[in-house]
Amino acid sequence: MKRRERTRQLIELGGLVAKAGLIELTDDDRAVILGLLVEAAAKLRTDETGNQLTLWRRRGQRAFADTIDKD
């Protein structure tokens, strides 16, 4: 991956963390945010990966739709 593409990806992922409200909800505690992400990754390593991805995808799609509706 080229440097510019990686930078864009990291900025977009940071935007998702902000959009989810994690910065405010954790008082910008990066250890907590990382812990949340590590916990999510651990869930994805279980037998329930497909179900978990489906659940999170639906929630994410609703969150995106809510953002569009508010604009």
GROMACS .gro file of N, CA, C and O in nm:
model
  284
    1MET      N    1   0.084  -0.117   0.000
    1MET     CA    2   0.000   0.000   0.000
    1MET      C    3   0.089   0.124   0.000
    1MET      O    4   0.185   0.133   0.075
    2LYS      N    5   0.057   0.216  -0.086
    2LYS     CA    6   0.137   0.337  -0.095
    2LYS      C    7   0.111   0.427   0.026
    2LYS      O    8   0.008   0.418   0.091
    3ARG      N    9   0.206   0.514   0.052
    3ARG     CA   10   0.199   0.600   0.169
    3ARG      C   11   0.073   0.687   0.169
    3ARG      O   12   0.005   0.699   0.271
    4ARG      N   13   0.039   0.746   0.056
    4ARG     CA   14  -0.078   0.832   0.048
    4ARG      C   15  -0.206   0.753   0.075
    4ARG      O   16  -0.296   0.800   0.147
    5GLU      N   17  -0.215   0.632   0.020
    5GLU     CA   18  -0.332   0.547   0.042
    5GLU      C   19  -0.344   0.508   0.189
    5GLU      O   20  -0.453   0.507   0.245
    6ARG      N   21  -0.230   0.474   0.250
    6ARG     CA   22  -0.231   0.437   0.392
    6ARG      C   23  -0.272   0.554   0.478
    6ARG      O   24  -0.351   0.539   0.572
    7THR      N   25  -0.223   0.673   0.447
    7THR     CA   26  -0.260   0.792   0.524
    7THR      C   27  -0.410   0.817   0.514
    7THR      O   28  -0.476   0.842   0.614
    8ARG      N   29  -0.464   0.806   0.394
    8ARG     CA   30  -0.608   0.825   0.375
    8ARG      C   31  -0.688   0.722   0.455
    8ARG      O   32  -0.787   0.754   0.521
    9GLN      N   33  -0.642   0.595   0.451
    9GLN     CA   34  -0.711   0.490   0.524
    9GLN      C   35  -0.711   0.519   0.675
    9GLN      O   36  -0.814   0.506   0.742
   10LEU      N   37  -0.598   0.560   0.727
   10LEU     CA   38  -0.589   0.589   0.871
   10LEU      C   39  -0.676   0.706   0.910
   10LEU      O   40  -0.741   0.704   1.015
   11ILE      N   41  -0.682   0.809   0.827
   11ILE     CA   42  -0.768   0.924   0.854
   11ILE      C   43  -0.915   0.881   0.853
   11ILE      O   44  -0.993   0.919   0.942
   12GLU      N   45  -0.953   0.800   0.756
   12GLU     CA   46  -1.091   0.754   0.748
   12GLU      C   47  -1.128   0.667   0.869
   12GLU      O   48  -1.238   0.680   0.924
   13LEU      N   49  -1.036   0.580   0.911
   13LEU     CA   50  -1.064   0.496   1.028
   13LEU      C   51  -1.076   0.581   1.154
   13LEU      O   52  -1.162   0.554   1.240
   14GLY      N   53  -0.992   0.682   1.166
   14GLY     CA   54  -1.006   0.774   1.279
   14GLY      C   55  -1.140   0.846   1.278
   14GLY      O   56  -1.202   0.868   1.382
   15GLY      N   57  -1.187   0.879   1.159
   15GLY     CA   58  -1.318   0.941   1.145
   15GLY      C   59  -1.430   0.850   1.192
   15GLY      O   60  -1.528   0.895   1.252
   16LEU      N   61  -1.415   0.720   1.168
   16LEU     CA   62  -1.516   0.624   1.215
   16LEU      C   63  -1.517   0.616   1.368
   16LEU      O   64  -1.623   0.607   1.429
   17VAL      N   65  -1.400   0.621   1.427
   17VAL     CA   66  -1.393   0.621   1.574
   17VAL      C   67  -1.465   0.744   1.628
   17VAL      O   68  -1.543   0.735   1.723
   18ALA      N   69  -1.444   0.858   1.565
   18ALA     CA   70  -1.511   0.981   1.607
   18ALA      C   71  -1.661   0.972   1.582
   18ALA      O   72  -1.741   1.010   1.669
   19LYS      N   73  -1.701   0.923   1.465
   19LYS     CA   74  -1.843   0.913   1.429
   19LYS      C   75  -1.918   0.824   1.528
   19LYS      O   76  -2.034   0.849   1.560
   20ALA      N   77  -1.852   0.720   1.577
   20ALA     CA   78  -1.914   0.629   1.673
   20ALA      C   79  -1.929   0.693   1.811
   20ALA      O   80  -1.996   0.638   1.898
   21GLY      N   81  -1.865   0.807   1.832
   21GLY     CA   82  -1.875   0.876   1.961
   21GLY      C   83  -1.777   0.825   2.065
   21GLY      O   84  -1.786   0.860   2.182
   22LEU      N   85  -1.680   0.744   2.021
   22LEU     CA   86  -1.588   0.683   2.117
   22LEU      C   87  -1.494   0.784   2.182
   22LEU      O   88  -1.452   0.764   2.296
   23ILE      N   89  -1.464   0.890   2.114
   23ILE     CA   90  -1.372   0.990   2.171
   23ILE      C   91  -1.437   1.056   2.292
   23ILE      O   92  -1.378   1.063   2.401
   24GLU      N   93  -1.560   1.100   2.274
   24GLU     CA   94  -1.630   1.166   2.385
   24GLU      C   95  -1.665   1.067   2.496
   24GLU      O   96  -1.652   1.097   2.614
   25LEU      N   97  -1.714   0.949   2.457
   25LEU     CA   98  -1.758   0.851   2.557
   25LEU      C   99  -1.645   0.799   2.644
   25LEU      O  100  -1.667   0.757   2.756
   26THR      N  101  -1.522   0.800   2.591
   26THR     CA  102  -1.407   0.751   2.667
   26THR      C  103  -1.321   0.865   2.721
   26THR      O  104  -1.216   0.840   2.779
   27ASP      N  105  -1.367   0.988   2.701
   27ASP     CA  106  -1.289   1.107   2.740
   27ASP      C  107  -1.152   1.103   2.674
   27ASP      O  108  -1.051   1.135   2.736
   28ASP      N  109  -1.150   1.060   2.548
   28ASP     CA  110  -1.029   1.054   2.465
   28ASP      C  111  -0.919   0.968   2.530
   28ASP      O  112  -0.801   0.996   2.516
   29ASP      N  113  -0.961   0.862   2.600
   29ASP     CA  114  -0.866   0.770   2.662
   29ASP      C  115  -0.828   0.665   2.557
   29ASP      O  116  -0.903   0.574   2.527
   30ARG      N  117  -0.712   0.680   2.503
   30ARG     CA  118  -0.669   0.594   2.392
   30ARG      C  119  -0.651   0.449   2.433
   30ARG      O  120  -0.672   0.358   2.353
   31ALA      N  121  -0.615   0.426   2.558
   31ALA     CA  122  -0.602   0.287   2.605
   31ALA      C  123  -0.739   0.219   2.606
   31ALA      O  124  -0.750   0.102   2.570
   32VAL      N  125  -0.842   0.292   2.644
   32VAL     CA  126  -0.978   0.236   2.643
   32VAL      C  127  -1.022   0.208   2.500
   32VAL      O  128  -1.077   0.101   2.470
   33ILE      N  129  -0.998   0.302   2.410
   33ILE     CA  130  -1.037   0.283   2.269
   33ILE      C  131  -0.964   0.164   2.210
   33ILE      O  132  -1.025   0.079   2.143
   34LEU      N  133  -0.835   0.151   2.237
   34LEU     CA  134  -0.760   0.036   2.188
   34LEU      C  135  -0.815  -0.092   2.250
   34LEU      O  136  -0.831  -0.193   2.181
   35GLY      N  137  -0.847  -0.088   2.377
   35GLY     CA  138  -0.905  -0.205   2.444
   35GLY      C  139  -1.035  -0.249   2.378
   35GLY      O  140  -1.060  -0.369   2.360
   36LEU      N  141  -1.119  -0.153   2.341
   36LEU     CA  142  -1.243  -0.184   2.271
   36LEU      C  143  -1.215  -0.254   2.138
   36LEU      O  144  -1.281  -0.352   2.102
   37LEU      N  145  -1.119  -0.202   2.066
   37LEU     CA  146  -1.084  -0.260   1.936
   37LEU      C  147  -1.023  -0.399   1.951
   37LEU      O  148  -1.053  -0.489   1.872
   38VAL      N  149  -0.940  -0.418   2.052
   38VAL     CA  150  -0.880  -0.549   2.078
   38VAL      C  151  -0.990  -0.649   2.115
   38VAL      O  152  -0.989  -0.764   2.070
   39GLU      N  153  -1.087  -0.604   2.194
   39GLU     CA  154  -1.199  -0.691   2.231
   39GLU      C  155  -1.281  -0.730   2.108
   39GLU      O  156  -1.320  -0.845   2.092
   40ALA      N  157  -1.304  -0.635   2.019
   40ALA     CA  158  -1.377  -0.665   1.895
   40ALA      C  159  -1.299  -0.765   1.811
   40ALA      O  160  -1.357  -0.859   1.756
   41ALA      N  161  -1.169  -0.748   1.801
   41ALA     CA  162  -1.087  -0.841   1.724
   41ALA      C  163  -1.092  -0.981   1.786
   41ALA      O  164  -1.097  -1.081   1.713
   42ALA      N  165  -1.094  -0.989   1.918
   42ALA     CA  166  -1.102  -1.119   1.985
   42ALA      C  167  -1.235  -1.187   1.953
   42ALA      O  168  -1.240  -1.308   1.930
   43LYS      N  169  -1.343  -1.110   1.948
   43LYS     CA  170  -1.474  -1.166   1.911
   43LYS      C  171  -1.471  -1.223   1.770
   43LYS      O  172  -1.534  -1.324   1.742
   44LEU      N  173  -1.399  -1.157   1.683
   44LEU     CA  174  -1.392  -1.202   1.544
   44LEU      C  175  -1.307  -1.328   1.527
   44LEU      O  176  -1.311  -1.391   1.423
   45ARG      N  177  -1.234  -1.363   1.629
   45ARG     CA  178  -1.152  -1.485   1.624
   45ARG      C  179  -1.229  -1.608   1.674
   45ARG      O  180  -1.174  -1.716   1.682
   46THR      N  181  -1.356  -1.592   1.708
   46THR     CA  182  -1.437  -1.702   1.759
   46THR      C  183  -1.517  -1.767   1.646
   46THR      O  184  -1.511  -1.722   1.531
   47ASP      N  185  -1.593  -1.867   1.681
   47ASP     CA  186  -1.677  -1.937   1.583
   47ASP      C  187  -1.794  -1.851   1.536
   47ASP      O  188  -1.861  -1.885   1.440
   48GLU      N  189  -1.822  -1.744   1.606
   48GLU     CA  190  -1.937  -1.658   1.574
   48GLU      C  191  -1.899  -1.542   1.482
   48GLU      O  192  -1.973  -1.444   1.473
   49THR      N  193  -1.789  -1.551   1.413
   49THR     CA  194  -1.740  -1.441   1.330
   49THR      C  195  -1.845  -1.391   1.232
   49THR      O  196  -1.872  -1.272   1.225
   50GLY      N  197  -1.907  -1.481   1.157
   50GLY     CA  198  -2.005  -1.440   1.057
   50GLY      C  199  -2.123  -1.367   1.117
   50GLY      O  200  -2.165  -1.263   1.067
   51ASN      N  201  -2.177  -1.421   1.227
   51ASN     CA  202  -2.290  -1.356   1.293
   51ASN      C  203  -2.251  -1.219   1.347
   51ASN      O  204  -2.328  -1.123   1.338
   52GLN      N  205  -2.133  -1.211   1.406
   52GLN     CA  206  -2.088  -1.083   1.464
   52GLN      C  207  -2.069  -0.978   1.355
   52GLN      O  208  -2.110  -0.863   1.372
   53LEU      N  209  -2.008  -1.017   1.245
   53LEU     CA  210  -1.988  -0.923   1.135
   53LEU      C  211  -2.122  -0.874   1.081
   53LEU      O  212  -2.139  -0.755   1.052
   54THR      N  213  -2.218  -0.964   1.068
   54THR     CA  214  -2.351  -0.926   1.019
   54THR      C  215  -2.416  -0.826   1.113
   54THR      O  216  -2.470  -0.723   1.069
   55LEU      N  217  -2.410  -0.852   1.242
   55LEU     CA  218  -2.467  -0.762   1.342
   55LEU      C  219  -2.401  -0.624   1.335
   55LEU      O  220  -2.469  -0.522   1.328
   56TRP      N  221  -2.269  -0.622   1.337
   56TRP     CA  222  -2.198  -0.495   1.335
   56TRP      C  223  -2.217  -0.420   1.204
   56TRP      O  224  -2.227  -0.298   1.202
   57ARG      N  225  -2.224  -0.493   1.093
   57ARG     CA  226  -2.247  -0.429   0.963
   57ARG      C  227  -2.383  -0.359   0.963
   57ARG      O  228  -2.395  -0.244   0.918
   58ARG      N  229  -2.486  -0.426   1.012
   58ARG     CA  230  -2.620  -0.365   1.018
   58ARG      C  231  -2.621  -0.241   1.105
   58ARG      O  232  -2.680  -0.140   1.070
   59ARG      N  233  -2.556  -0.250   1.219
   59ARG     CA  234  -2.550  -0.133   1.308
   59ARG      C  235  -2.475  -0.018   1.242
   59ARG      O  236  -2.515   0.098   1.253
   60GLY      N  237  -2.367  -0.051   1.173
   60GLY     CA  238  -2.291   0.053   1.104
   60GLY      C  239  -2.370   0.116   0.991
   60GLY      O  240  -2.368   0.238   0.974
   61GLN      N  241  -2.442   0.035   0.916
   61GLN     CA  242  -2.524   0.089   0.807
   61GLN      C  243  -2.633   0.181   0.862
   61GLN      O  244  -2.660   0.286   0.804
   62ARG      N  245  -2.694   0.142   0.975
   62ARG     CA  246  -2.795   0.230   1.037
   62ARG      C  247  -2.733   0.360   1.084
   62ARG      O  248  -2.790   0.468   1.070
   63ALA      N  249  -2.612   0.352   1.140
   63ALA     CA  250  -2.544   0.473   1.187
   63ALA      C  251  -2.513   0.566   1.071
   63ALA      O  252  -2.530   0.688   1.081
   64PHE      N  253  -2.468   0.511   0.958
   64PHE     CA  254  -2.443   0.592   0.840
   64PHE      C  255  -2.573   0.655   0.791
   64PHE      O  256  -2.578   0.773   0.756
   65ALA      N  257  -2.680   0.577   0.788
   65ALA     CA  258  -2.810   0.628   0.743
   65ALA      C  259  -2.860   0.739   0.834
   65ALA      O  260  -2.914   0.839   0.788
   66ASP      N  261  -2.841   0.723   0.966
   66ASP     CA  262  -2.882   0.827   1.061
   66ASP      C  263  -2.805   0.956   1.038
   66ASP      O  264  -2.860   1.064   1.049
   67THR      N  265  -2.677   0.943   1.004
   67THR     CA  266  -2.595   1.061   0.978
   67THR      C  267  -2.646   1.133   0.853
   67THR      O  268  -2.655   1.255   0.852
   68ILE      N  269  -2.680   1.058   0.750
   68ILE     CA  270  -2.729   1.117   0.626
   68ILE      C  271  -2.863   1.186   0.651
   68ILE      O  272  -2.887   1.296   0.602
   69ASP      N  273  -2.950   1.123   0.730
   69ASP     CA  274  -3.081   1.179   0.760
   69ASP      C  275  -3.071   1.310   0.837
   69ASP      O  276  -3.155   1.398   0.824
   70LYS      N  277  -2.968   1.325   0.918
   70LYS     CA  278  -2.949   1.446   1.000
   70LYS      C  279  -2.895   1.562   0.919
   70LYS      O  280  -2.907   1.676   0.958
   71ASP      N  281  -2.832   1.533   0.805
   71ASP     CA  282  -2.773   1.639   0.721
   71ASP      C  283  -2.876   1.715   0.644
   71ASP      O  284  -2.985   1.702   0.627
   0.00000   0.00000   0.00000
